[in-house]
XYZ file of C-alpha atoms in Angstrom:
709
model
C 12.382 9.118 20.587
C 12.048 6.063 17.913
C 14.687 6.380 15.192
C 14.160 6.584 11.940
C 14.883 2.549 10.793
C 12.674 1.841 13.629
C 10.215 3.711 12.620
C 10.329 1.984 8.797
C 10.812 -1.482 10.586
C 7.414 -0.800 12.169
C 5.315 0.460 8.883
C 6.982 -2.217 6.947
C 5.626 -4.902 9.523
C 1.921 -3.394 8.533
C 2.498 -3.601 5.106
C 4.060 -7.238 4.043
C 2.428 -7.205 0.680
C 5.039 -4.263 -0.363
C 6.443 -4.275 -3.572
C 9.889 -3.528 -2.362
C 12.268 -1.088 -4.339
C 15.809 -1.467 -4.264
C 18.490 1.846 -3.822
C 21.694 0.183 -5.569
C 24.618 2.524 -5.327
C 27.528 2.134 -7.541
C 30.498 4.289 -7.809
C 32.699 5.553 -10.865
C 34.821 8.729 -12.081
C 33.072 11.391 -13.631
C 34.291 13.195 -16.743
C 36.205 16.085 -17.387
C 38.107 14.583 -14.315
C 35.865 16.101 -12.176
C 36.255 13.218 -9.402
C 34.695 10.126 -7.898
C 31.159 10.256 -7.648
C 27.975 7.411 -6.321
C 24.837 7.106 -8.232
C 22.075 5.502 -6.533
C 19.365 4.171 -8.767
C 16.066 3.059 -7.575
C 14.549 -0.344 -9.016
C 11.798 -2.567 -7.489
C 12.983 -5.273 -10.100
C 9.890 -5.266 -12.692
C 9.630 -3.311 -15.996
C 8.261 0.099 -16.903
C 4.730 -1.576 -16.595
C 5.223 -1.756 -12.659
C 6.717 1.718 -11.452
C 8.791 2.594 -8.777
C 6.913 2.631 -5.421
C 7.803 4.156 -2.084
C 6.261 1.703 0.729
C 8.613 1.754 4.469
C 10.976 -0.930 3.714
C 11.521 1.079 0.140
C 12.264 4.131 2.188
C 14.561 2.046 4.499
C 16.437 0.881 1.521
C 16.982 4.301 0.293
C 17.961 5.078 4.560
C 20.359 2.268 4.089
C 22.052 3.613 0.606
C 22.609 7.272 2.511
C 24.302 5.610 5.159
C 26.932 4.204 2.861
C 27.167 7.712 0.502
C 26.951 9.793 4.150
C 30.437 8.098 5.551
C 31.726 8.439 1.989
C 30.762 11.819 1.550
C 32.159 12.898 5.035
C 35.428 11.151 4.428
C 36.177 13.146 1.062
C 36.113 9.863 -0.764
C 33.243 11.093 -3.494
C 32.339 14.551 -4.889
C 28.620 14.388 -5.343
C 25.896 11.993 -4.688
C 23.290 11.111 -7.730
C 19.635 9.601 -7.707
C 18.160 8.278 -10.777
C 15.398 5.146 -11.884
C 15.132 2.379 -13.785
C 14.137 2.708 -17.574
C 11.486 4.926 -18.397
C 10.485 5.522 -14.611
C 12.350 7.679 -11.525
C 9.410 6.645 -8.920
C 6.088 7.374 -8.675
C 5.693 8.063 -5.045
C 4.303 6.398 -2.048
C 2.592 2.945 -2.156
C -0.969 3.849 -1.834
C -1.539 0.321 -1.098
C 0.213 0.429 2.470
C -1.660 3.654 3.012
C -5.144 1.915 2.763
C -3.952 -0.755 5.444
C -3.023 2.233 8.036
C -5.584 2.383 11.107
C -3.983 4.156 13.752
C -3.145 7.860 13.722
C 0.685 7.186 15.148
C 1.239 4.844 12.244
C 0.254 7.482 9.825
C 2.795 10.314 11.349
C 5.654 7.299 11.182
C 4.612 7.247 7.344
C 5.105 10.728 7.129
C 8.408 11.430 9.601
C 10.098 8.195 8.165
C 9.860 9.733 4.738
C 11.030 13.470 6.085
C 13.965 11.874 8.290
C 15.063 9.769 4.934
C 15.001 12.489 2.186
C 16.150 15.138 4.006
C 19.601 13.411 4.515
C 19.906 13.906 0.893
C 20.194 17.566 1.441
C 22.413 17.337 4.519
C 24.989 15.558 2.481
C 28.938 17.029 2.878
C 29.150 17.033 -0.777
C 26.269 17.999 -3.404
C 23.424 15.588 -4.314
C 21.604 15.827 -7.778
C 18.775 14.352 -8.848
C 18.365 12.794 -12.565
C 14.621 12.577 -13.838
C 15.097 9.874 -16.263
C 11.462 8.968 -16.362
C 7.776 9.100 -14.819
C 7.971 10.958 -11.416
C 5.145 11.273 -8.973
C 4.625 12.380 -5.563
C 7.006 10.927 -3.211
C 9.182 10.356 -6.381
C 9.127 14.601 -7.206
C 9.751 15.026 -3.490
C 13.212 13.184 -3.459
C 14.563 15.630 -6.065
C 13.322 18.302 -4.483
C 15.317 17.505 -1.466
C 18.550 17.637 -3.869
C 20.895 20.523 -4.456
C 20.236 20.099 -8.511
C 17.743 18.281 -10.199
C 18.088 17.702 -14.371
C 15.088 16.508 -16.514
C 14.845 13.900 -19.443
C 12.963 15.828 -22.561
C 11.221 12.626 -22.801
C 9.557 12.415 -19.802
C 5.997 11.898 -19.987
C 4.573 12.427 -16.886
C 5.480 14.589 -13.464
C 3.314 15.776 -11.081
C 2.127 16.063 -7.345
C -1.225 14.398 -7.414
C -1.619 13.852 -3.675
C -4.577 16.510 -3.441
C -6.573 14.874 -6.172
C -6.875 11.644 -4.217
C -7.333 13.474 -0.780
C -3.573 14.013 0.605
C -1.295 16.785 0.743
C 2.437 16.617 -1.158
C 3.700 15.435 2.822
C 7.393 14.596 2.173
C 8.731 18.060 1.542
C 6.361 19.229 -1.644
C 4.446 21.632 -0.447
C 7.321 23.577 1.760
C 10.401 23.075 -0.967
C 8.318 23.291 -4.144
C 7.550 27.108 -3.555
C 10.949 27.769 -1.649
C 12.269 26.790 -5.226
C 9.860 28.087 -7.775
C 7.695 30.754 -5.933
C 4.297 30.305 -4.568
C 2.553 31.072 -7.597
C 3.781 28.117 -9.779
C 3.697 26.339 -6.649
C -0.103 26.494 -6.172
C -0.377 25.757 -10.007
C 1.336 22.388 -9.580
C 0.196 21.230 -6.227
C -3.353 22.403 -6.318
C -4.750 23.390 -10.118
C -2.963 20.609 -11.843
C -4.151 17.949 -9.017
C -7.958 19.472 -8.765
C -7.610 19.517 -13.129
C -8.146 15.828 -13.084
C -4.365 15.502 -12.033
C -2.550 16.927 -15.143
C 0.592 15.973 -15.745
C 3.405 17.897 -16.635
C 5.942 17.330 -19.861
C 9.819 16.977 -19.319
C 9.865 20.710 -21.163
C 7.412 22.023 -18.597
C 9.243 20.884 -15.220
C 12.722 22.751 -16.851
C 10.829 25.969 -17.707
C 8.877 25.981 -13.993
C 12.080 25.613 -12.876
C 11.893 22.515 -11.080
C 14.869 21.262 -13.113
C 17.925 23.315 -13.978
C 18.733 21.472 -17.120
C 17.023 19.616 -19.622
C 18.441 16.609 -21.939
C 16.993 14.654 -24.800
C 16.041 11.074 -23.884
C 18.515 9.340 -25.701
C 21.686 9.855 -23.623
C 19.819 11.543 -20.780
C 22.389 9.872 -18.058
C 25.218 10.504 -20.060
C 24.300 14.162 -20.277
C 23.261 14.290 -16.755
C 26.611 13.355 -15.641
C 28.792 15.577 -18.006
C 26.709 18.627 -16.624
C 27.164 17.397 -13.127
C 30.819 17.503 -13.782
C 30.964 21.150 -15.012
C 28.626 21.866 -12.518
C 31.075 20.585 -9.579
C 34.130 22.010 -11.253
C 32.646 25.225 -11.210
C 32.306 25.816 -15.038
C 28.539 25.891 -14.642
C 26.828 28.004 -12.091
C 23.044 27.263 -11.920
C 21.317 30.338 -11.394
C 17.723 30.553 -9.835
C 15.677 33.699 -9.164
C 14.610 35.318 -6.423
C 11.695 34.258 -4.502
C 9.131 36.884 -3.764
C 8.251 36.410 -0.116
C 5.758 39.593 -0.241
C 2.524 40.240 -1.549
C 3.100 37.942 -4.191
C 2.945 34.907 -1.704
C -0.204 35.393 -0.206
C -1.707 36.166 -3.515
C -0.721 32.822 -4.886
C -2.534 31.388 -1.354
C -5.613 33.259 -1.961
C -5.719 32.091 -5.745
C -5.158 28.400 -4.745
C -8.304 28.764 -2.238
C -10.372 30.144 -5.470
C -9.347 27.416 -7.166
C -9.891 24.960 -4.537
C -13.540 26.437 -3.931
C -14.515 26.187 -7.379
C -13.568 23.003 -7.602
C -14.707 21.079 -4.284
C -16.494 24.144 -2.685
C -14.639 23.542 0.512
C -16.311 19.979 0.684
C -12.601 17.933 0.759
C -10.056 19.163 3.128
C -6.761 18.350 1.361
C -6.482 21.201 -0.871
C -6.943 23.917 2.241
C -4.414 21.587 3.979
C -1.634 21.978 1.426
C -2.634 25.853 0.964
C -2.049 26.186 4.924
C 1.371 24.961 4.812
C 2.322 26.520 1.494
C 1.037 29.921 3.540
C 3.555 28.526 6.537
C 6.544 28.122 4.576
C 6.699 31.942 3.516
C 8.963 32.308 6.067
C 11.539 30.055 4.884
C 11.596 27.701 8.007
C 11.843 24.157 6.548
C 11.453 22.065 9.633
C 8.368 23.836 10.603
C 6.877 23.022 7.094
C 7.852 19.454 7.562
C 6.019 19.413 10.713
C 2.620 20.863 8.976
C 3.228 17.899 6.803
C 3.925 14.918 9.018
C 0.521 16.549 11.037
C -1.572 17.231 7.563
C -0.505 13.574 6.669
C -1.203 12.165 9.467
C -4.786 13.908 9.743
C -6.101 12.951 6.022
C -4.699 9.347 6.121
C -7.028 9.037 8.887
C -9.859 10.367 7.265
C -12.943 9.595 4.965
C -11.574 11.649 1.989
C -8.432 10.127 1.351
C -9.835 6.461 1.403
C -12.906 7.464 -0.752
C -9.916 9.009 -3.323
C -7.888 5.454 -3.107
C -11.179 3.507 -3.819
C -12.013 5.550 -6.656
C -8.489 5.514 -8.143
C -8.712 1.710 -7.796
C -12.114 1.643 -9.455
C -10.895 3.464 -12.486
C -7.519 2.164 -12.364
C -8.253 -1.953 -11.833
C -12.198 -2.789 -12.089
C -12.858 -0.513 -14.922
C -10.187 -3.054 -16.936
C -11.727 -5.823 -15.967
C -15.624 -5.077 -16.152
C -17.785 -7.339 -13.484
C -20.115 -9.560 -15.607
C -18.239 -9.342 -18.988
C -18.387 -12.846 -21.149
C -15.293 -14.688 -22.132
C -13.408 -12.248 -24.526
C -12.555 -15.360 -26.614
C -16.157 -15.071 -28.171
C -15.941 -11.517 -29.732
C -16.010 -11.227 -33.144
C -13.731 -9.165 -35.650
C -14.990 -5.687 -36.410
C -13.872 -4.538 -39.714
C -16.489 -1.945 -40.872
C -19.060 0.200 -38.859
C -21.912 1.764 -40.099
C -23.338 4.352 -37.751
C -27.214 5.477 -38.200
C -27.623 9.216 -38.177
C -25.620 11.873 -38.747
C -26.675 14.375 -36.228
C -23.911 15.768 -33.883
C -23.732 12.909 -31.189
C -23.855 10.440 -34.416
C -20.799 12.571 -35.577
C -19.006 12.040 -31.982
C -19.799 8.668 -32.422
C -18.458 8.301 -36.127
C -15.234 10.152 -35.134
C -14.283 7.912 -32.241
C -14.998 4.663 -34.034
C -12.843 6.131 -36.444
C -9.814 7.113 -34.566
C -9.664 4.067 -32.127
C -10.582 1.225 -34.823
C -8.866 3.256 -37.674
C -11.852 0.380 -40.096
C -14.465 2.197 -42.789
C -16.787 3.782 -41.146
C -20.375 5.003 -42.975
C -22.905 7.410 -41.876
C -26.374 7.207 -43.013
C -29.326 9.837 -42.623
C -32.654 10.788 -44.099
C -31.272 13.278 -46.671
C -27.712 13.854 -48.619
C -27.457 17.227 -46.837
C -27.730 15.644 -42.987
C -25.181 12.924 -44.223
C -22.873 15.314 -46.081
C -22.754 17.775 -42.519
C -21.646 14.641 -40.737
C -18.827 13.703 -42.720
C -18.055 17.379 -42.765
C -17.992 17.451 -38.852
C -15.708 14.362 -38.972
C -13.458 15.794 -41.553
C -12.784 19.097 -39.785
C -12.233 17.476 -36.124
C -9.189 15.335 -37.944
C -8.076 18.545 -39.316
C -7.969 20.162 -35.924
C -5.956 17.128 -35.253
C -3.725 17.913 -37.911
C -3.263 21.372 -36.799
C -2.601 20.607 -33.511
C 0.228 18.337 -34.481
C -1.545 15.226 -33.082
C -1.515 13.135 -36.206
C 0.497 14.017 -39.516
C -0.740 14.575 -42.826
C -0.509 10.781 -44.064
C -2.764 10.086 -41.290
C -4.908 12.607 -41.610
C -5.666 11.702 -45.250
C -5.947 8.063 -44.236
C -8.610 8.826 -42.024
C -10.781 11.066 -43.804
C -10.723 8.223 -46.669
C -12.201 6.075 -44.182
C -15.505 7.676 -43.370
C -18.035 8.343 -46.042
C -21.774 8.862 -45.820
C -24.633 7.784 -47.807
C -28.512 7.708 -47.936
C -29.359 4.139 -48.649
C -28.347 1.638 -45.638
C -28.298 -1.517 -47.771
C -25.329 0.247 -49.989
C -23.782 1.445 -46.840
C -24.287 -1.729 -44.221
C -24.322 -4.561 -46.490
C -20.720 -5.568 -44.863
C -20.660 -3.650 -41.808
C -19.973 -6.074 -38.809
C -21.154 -3.283 -35.992
C -24.030 -0.801 -36.303
C -24.705 1.990 -34.244
C -27.926 4.306 -34.254
C -27.887 7.556 -32.652
C -31.473 8.628 -33.503
C -34.248 10.069 -32.432
C -35.122 9.264 -28.498
C -38.610 7.373 -29.538
C -39.119 4.094 -29.308
C -41.154 3.609 -32.470
C -38.615 5.135 -34.564
C -35.849 3.350 -33.127
C -37.905 0.130 -33.706
C -38.453 1.388 -37.271
C -34.585 2.111 -37.691
C -33.883 -1.450 -36.315
C -36.150 -3.356 -38.613
C -34.429 -1.442 -41.618
C -30.809 -2.125 -40.896
C -31.825 -5.979 -40.019
C -32.955 -6.531 -43.214
C -29.642 -5.394 -44.939
C -26.715 -6.675 -42.747
C -24.891 -9.965 -42.571
C -26.070 -12.463 -40.097
C -23.344 -11.716 -37.913
C -23.506 -7.936 -37.384
C -23.950 -6.340 -34.006
C -26.987 -3.942 -33.509
C -26.183 -1.623 -31.118
C -28.400 1.329 -29.566
C -27.056 4.482 -27.688
C -30.374 5.226 -26.187
C -30.084 6.899 -22.717
C -33.544 5.583 -21.542
C -35.420 3.475 -23.413
C -35.683 -0.317 -23.243
C -33.403 -2.200 -25.462
C -35.324 -5.548 -25.076
C -38.362 -3.828 -26.173
C -36.315 -2.351 -29.544
C -35.212 -5.673 -30.203
C -38.474 -7.509 -29.704
C -39.694 -7.199 -33.021
C -36.450 -8.312 -35.318
C -35.845 -11.874 -36.212
C -32.582 -11.652 -34.281
C -33.142 -9.534 -30.696
C -30.121 -11.552 -29.588
C -27.257 -9.762 -31.658
C -29.081 -6.066 -30.023
C -27.130 -4.891 -27.263
C -27.261 -1.072 -25.264
C -24.209 0.868 -25.943
C -24.849 4.272 -24.349
C -22.559 7.002 -24.483
C -22.136 9.945 -22.758
C -21.823 13.423 -23.846
C -18.891 15.067 -24.773
C -17.920 11.563 -26.044
C -14.146 12.560 -26.375
C -14.090 13.368 -22.974
C -16.336 11.009 -20.659
C -14.953 8.161 -20.611
C -18.239 5.530 -19.548
C -19.992 3.233 -21.835
C -23.113 1.802 -20.318
C -23.156 -1.709 -22.179
C -26.841 -2.748 -21.827
C -27.251 -6.113 -21.965
C -31.205 -6.784 -23.495
C -33.657 -10.172 -22.442
C -32.075 -11.852 -25.825
C -28.496 -10.432 -26.150
C -26.467 -13.391 -26.345
C -22.637 -13.760 -25.202
C -21.183 -13.598 -28.538
C -23.023 -9.825 -28.921
C -21.907 -8.853 -25.841
C -18.665 -10.165 -25.960
C -17.752 -7.951 -29.136
C -19.702 -5.175 -27.474
C -16.897 -5.142 -24.992
C -14.362 -5.823 -26.943
C -15.488 -3.053 -29.201
C -15.531 -0.621 -26.283
C -11.989 -1.738 -24.955
C -10.522 -0.653 -28.617
C -12.638 2.869 -28.081
C -10.369 2.917 -24.476
C -13.980 3.413 -22.855
C -14.405 2.709 -19.261
C -17.467 -0.298 -19.853
C -19.945 -1.386 -17.357
C -22.539 -4.069 -17.587
C -25.995 -2.872 -17.110
C -29.606 -4.582 -17.164
C -32.014 -3.567 -19.061
C -33.739 -1.105 -16.451
C -35.080 2.395 -17.242
C -32.663 4.743 -17.532
C -29.772 2.328 -16.716
C -27.309 3.677 -14.519
C -26.226 7.445 -14.350
C -29.618 8.998 -15.805
C -31.576 7.117 -13.317
C -29.206 8.447 -10.411
C -29.060 11.992 -11.691
C -32.743 11.867 -12.754
C -33.886 10.891 -9.082
C -31.403 13.498 -7.611
C -32.525 16.360 -10.196
C -36.104 15.750 -9.466
C -35.893 16.073 -6.218
C -34.117 19.250 -6.484
C -36.951 20.595 -9.284
C -39.788 19.205 -6.157
C -38.362 21.440 -3.743
C -38.552 24.596 -5.873
C -41.809 23.517 -7.479
C -43.279 23.487 -3.648
C -41.481 26.841 -2.881
C -38.131 26.729 -1.966
C -36.258 29.709 -3.404
C -33.706 28.381 -6.568
C -30.754 29.494 -4.737
C -31.452 27.650 -1.876
C -32.127 24.827 -3.792
C -28.544 24.963 -5.517
C -26.527 25.877 -2.458
C -27.673 22.771 -0.532
C -26.323 20.330 -2.572
C -22.592 22.463 -2.555
C -21.073 20.343 0.157
C -20.544 17.747 -2.293
C -18.298 19.667 -4.223
C -19.679 18.401 -7.427
C -18.428 19.574 -10.726
C -21.395 22.415 -11.413
C -24.541 22.788 -9.677
C -27.965 20.573 -10.690
C -29.323 23.976 -12.807
C -25.910 24.467 -14.454
C -25.783 20.441 -15.197
C -29.332 20.398 -16.381
C -28.567 23.250 -18.884
C -25.548 20.897 -20.389
C -27.927 18.082 -20.598
C -30.525 20.171 -22.457
C -33.926 20.896 -20.152
C -35.839 18.905 -22.863
C -33.735 15.677 -22.974
C -33.832 16.096 -19.047
C -37.812 15.908 -19.153
C -37.618 12.953 -21.669
C -35.998 11.067 -19.379
C -37.850 11.920 -16.120
C -41.338 11.353 -18.416
C -39.495 7.599 -19.352
C -38.783 7.115 -15.639
C -42.177 8.594 -14.300
C -44.006 5.781 -16.676
C -41.619 3.287 -15.309
C -41.875 4.271 -11.445
C -44.586 6.871 -10.843
C -44.556 7.075 -7.079
C -40.494 8.132 -6.664
C -40.110 10.118 -10.312
C -41.925 13.293 -10.695
C -42.407 15.281 -13.886
C -42.131 19.177 -12.884
C -44.805 21.381 -14.146
C -42.479 24.090 -14.246
C -39.680 22.036 -15.982
C -42.212 21.494 -18.766
C -42.833 24.930 -18.928
C -39.600 25.686 -19.527
C -38.742 23.259 -22.129
C -42.286 24.877 -23.952
C -40.911 28.455 -23.899
C -37.910 26.758 -25.630
C -35.385 28.175 -22.971
C -32.331 26.665 -22.989
C -31.711 26.340 -18.991
C -33.005 28.293 -16.227
C -29.599 30.878 -15.959
C -28.432 33.925 -17.931
C -24.704 34.999 -17.746
C -24.922 38.335 -18.634
C -22.655 39.598 -15.776
C -20.451 36.476 -15.992
C -21.940 34.498 -13.639
C -25.046 32.426 -13.660
C -28.179 34.608 -12.625
C -31.956 33.202 -13.038
C -33.467 34.416 -16.135
C -36.458 36.867 -15.559
C -38.127 35.473 -18.160
C -37.875 31.841 -16.263
C -38.616 33.517 -13.106
C -41.849 34.478 -14.510
C -42.785 31.165 -15.323
C -41.886 29.345 -12.370
C -45.186 28.570 -10.032
C -44.177 27.472 -6.527
C -46.121 26.283 -3.819
C -45.279 28.085 -0.232
C -43.023 25.202 1.406
C -40.068 26.550 1.914
C -37.204 24.167 3.448
C -33.832 25.403 4.573
C -30.284 24.074 3.073
C -30.130 21.129 5.300
C -33.280 19.797 4.960
C -33.019 20.123 1.215
C -29.888 17.996 1.060
C -31.359 15.083 3.623
C -34.389 14.889 1.017
C -31.684 14.774 -1.634
C -29.761 12.188 -0.685
C -31.709 10.137 1.127
C -33.463 10.076 -2.258
C -30.799 9.094 -3.890
C -29.745 6.241 -1.369
C -33.137 4.818 -1.823
C -32.671 4.531 -5.066
C -29.361 3.188 -5.192
C -30.539 0.364 -2.680
C -33.306 -0.344 -5.270
C -31.177 -0.547 -7.954
C -28.680 -2.924 -6.434
C -31.738 -5.129 -4.915
C -32.874 -5.208 -9.162
C -29.537 -6.169 -10.015
C -29.051 -3.287 -12.258
C -25.429 -3.771 -11.829
C -23.207 -6.153 -10.181
C -22.018 -4.398 -6.943
C -22.289 -0.736 -5.149
C -18.531 -0.230 -6.854
C -19.898 -0.288 -10.292
C -22.889 2.700 -9.435
C -20.120 4.678 -8.542
C -17.280 3.864 -11.349
C -20.570 5.083 -13.689
C -21.069 8.656 -11.587
C -17.025 9.222 -11.521
C -16.485 8.141 -15.292
C -19.917 9.339 -16.714
C -21.044 12.174 -14.549
C -17.475 13.408 -13.467
C -18.602 12.909 -10.029
C -15.503 13.557 -7.743
C -12.719 11.431 -6.704
C -12.858 12.454 -3.052
C -16.363 11.442 -2.607
C -15.245 8.214 -4.260
C -18.423 8.260 -6.717
C -21.643 8.581 -4.272
C -21.775 5.560 -2.062
C -19.168 6.086 0.425
C -20.230 9.662 0.696
C -23.911 8.142 1.738
C -22.040 5.969 4.237
C -19.980 8.171 5.579
C -23.007 10.629 6.227
C -24.840 7.864 7.726
C -27.608 8.267 4.982
C -27.917 4.722 3.985
C -28.157 3.324 7.441
C -30.854 6.218 7.891
C -32.587 5.176 4.502
C -31.833 1.345 3.978
C -30.940 0.209 7.297
C -27.337 -0.893 5.938
C -24.582 0.490 4.310
C -23.201 0.216 0.546
C -19.757 -0.853 1.169
C -18.053 -2.985 3.948
C -16.287 -1.108 6.728
C -13.076 -0.537 5.622
C -13.879 -0.161 2.038
C -13.760 3.304 1.134
C -13.069 4.002 4.431
C -10.715 3.613 7.670
C -10.632 -0.105 8.581
C -12.231 -0.572 12.017
C-alpha cells in the first residue's frame, strides 16, 4: 500500500503549476490559563484576491504540520489544535486546475484518498481540534472544519458552500459523510444538493451557525481572539457544546428522497453528481464513517474521469475567466466616458434597462416615449424597484433618494438627450420603427454619443445605414430578465468604429454583464441557436409527433425548462417574430410553424394551462393544432434536434459570428441558463458524437471540456 506521503508526492508531480498553500504552526498559551495551544494557519502567500486552494503539495504541507502537532499532543505538550486561514479566506477547496490534468482513474483515486488520509488525522488527535472559519470556505476548506472536534464561524464570513455537485463532483473529503452526521440528513441535503443546484448558492456566517455547522459565532473584528477565548472555556469545561440528536430513522430516508426530487427537477437524471452524492448520504445513515469515505473516494474518481466534471470545470473557467477578457474586444483605452444615459421607450424592457444603468453607473438616466402617461409609468416602475431595494435593506434611504433624483422622463428627445453620451433604444422590433427612432436621436445628441440598439434579431448595419454617422451604432442585446441573466451580446455593425465598440464594452463591464462580441448576423447567437432548437421541436410536432414526446425527448440535456415552457417565457409572438426573421435569412433551415402562428393569432400565451399545478396541454391549443401523421420516438426527436443545433453552430463558426466555440457556450450558459454540466452545448455535442456525425469533426479539441487523451 502507498503511504499518504507517496500518494501526494505522485499527485504533486502531475501538477507542477500548483499555487502551494503552506500550513504554518505556531504555539502560544491560551487565555484563562487553559494551557499551551498549537494553531495551524493556511496561507498561500498571496492576498485575498487569490484564495487559498488545496492541491497535492498543499495537502502534503498540512500532513507535515499534523505530524508535528500529533507528536506534541501525544506527549502532552499541547491541550488542543486549531486551524484557521489568512485574512478574509479560510480555504476554498481543491485546486481544479490540477483536477483537469488527471488522465487515469488511479490518479483520481489518489486525490480522494490522499485528502481523506490527511484530514482524518484532525479527528484522531489525542487532543480536541478546532476550526476557526474566519473567511470564505468552500469544498475541501469546509471539509477541513468538519473533521475537527469543534468549529467557530465569523459573522462577517461572506461565502460558505459545498459547491461540488454544481461542478459535477461530490464533496469527497468527508462532506457527504460527516455533514449529515453532524446536522442531520435534511439540512445536509439542502447544503450539498439544493444550494449547489440553485446556481451554487452561498451561505453567510450567521446561516452556518444556525444550521449547526458551527458551534459558536463571533464578530469579524476580533474573531480569532474571541474564538480562542471560547476554546479556552471549552477546554476548561466551562462551556459544554450541546449538539442535537440525529434522526437516523425515516426522516433520513425522506431527506434523501427530497434530494432526488430536487435533482430530478434540475437535471432530469442527465448529470450523475447529485445522485452519487445522495447515494453516499444514504449510506452515511448507519454512522460508519470509513464506509462513507470509501464511497466518496470511488465517486470522486469516477466523476473526475467523466465528461460532466470536465464540462463543469470548462463552464466554470468560461464564466470566471473568458467572460472577464472578451475575445475581440478593442483596447479599453479607446472607450469614452459615459456621464448621462438616454433610454428610448418606457415599456417594461426599457424600464428594466433604465434601472440597471441607474444602479450600476449612478449617472442621470432619461426615459422618453410617445406620450406622458407611458413616460410616467416607466419612471414609476424604476422608483418602485428602488423602494423594494430600500425595503430589503439593500440600499439606505440616502442612496434611494439619490437614485430616484437621477431618473427622469420626458417626451421630447431633444430636451432629454442633448447632453447624453450613450442612448439605448428598446422600442418595437420592427426595422422601420428603429430606423426612424435612430434618425430622431441622431439629430439631437452630441457628436460623440453612442447609439445602442437592444434588438434581438434585426440587422444593426441596416438599422444604421440611413444615418449620417453609422459608425457610432452598436448592438447591445440584453436578455430577459435583465437583472438576472448576465449575458450582453455586443454586436459590431459593418460601420461600427473601435471607439464606439470600446465604449460599449466599458459600459457592459460597469453594468457587471458578461459581454460577448458578435458579428452582425441574423438573431446573433442565443436566439439563432434557440430558434433552430425550438424550430426542430415545432417541426416534429407539426409533422405528427405528440407534444409530450417532443418535450420529453430533450430531457436528457437537463435544461432549466422544457422547450414549450421556454416559449411561454419568451412569449409565442416574439418566438414567431424571430423565426420569421431567420426564415427570411435562411429559408432552407428555419421554418415558420403554422401551428405556432395559429397559437399567436388566437392570442394564447403558451401551449399549457396549469390548473392542476403542473403543465398540461391547453385544450384550446390542442384544438388549434393541425398535425401530420409522422410520429417519431423520443430518441429520433432528440437526434433530429441535436443534429440541427450542431449544424447551425458549425455554420455560425464558419461565418465568424463569434471568435470560437467557447463563446457560443458562454452565451448559452449566461444568456439562456444552459447547465454547467453540459459545458453550454458544444462539449455535450462532442461527447455524444453528434459534432462528428454532422460536421465531420469535434467543436473542441480532446482534453478541452473532456478527459485528456
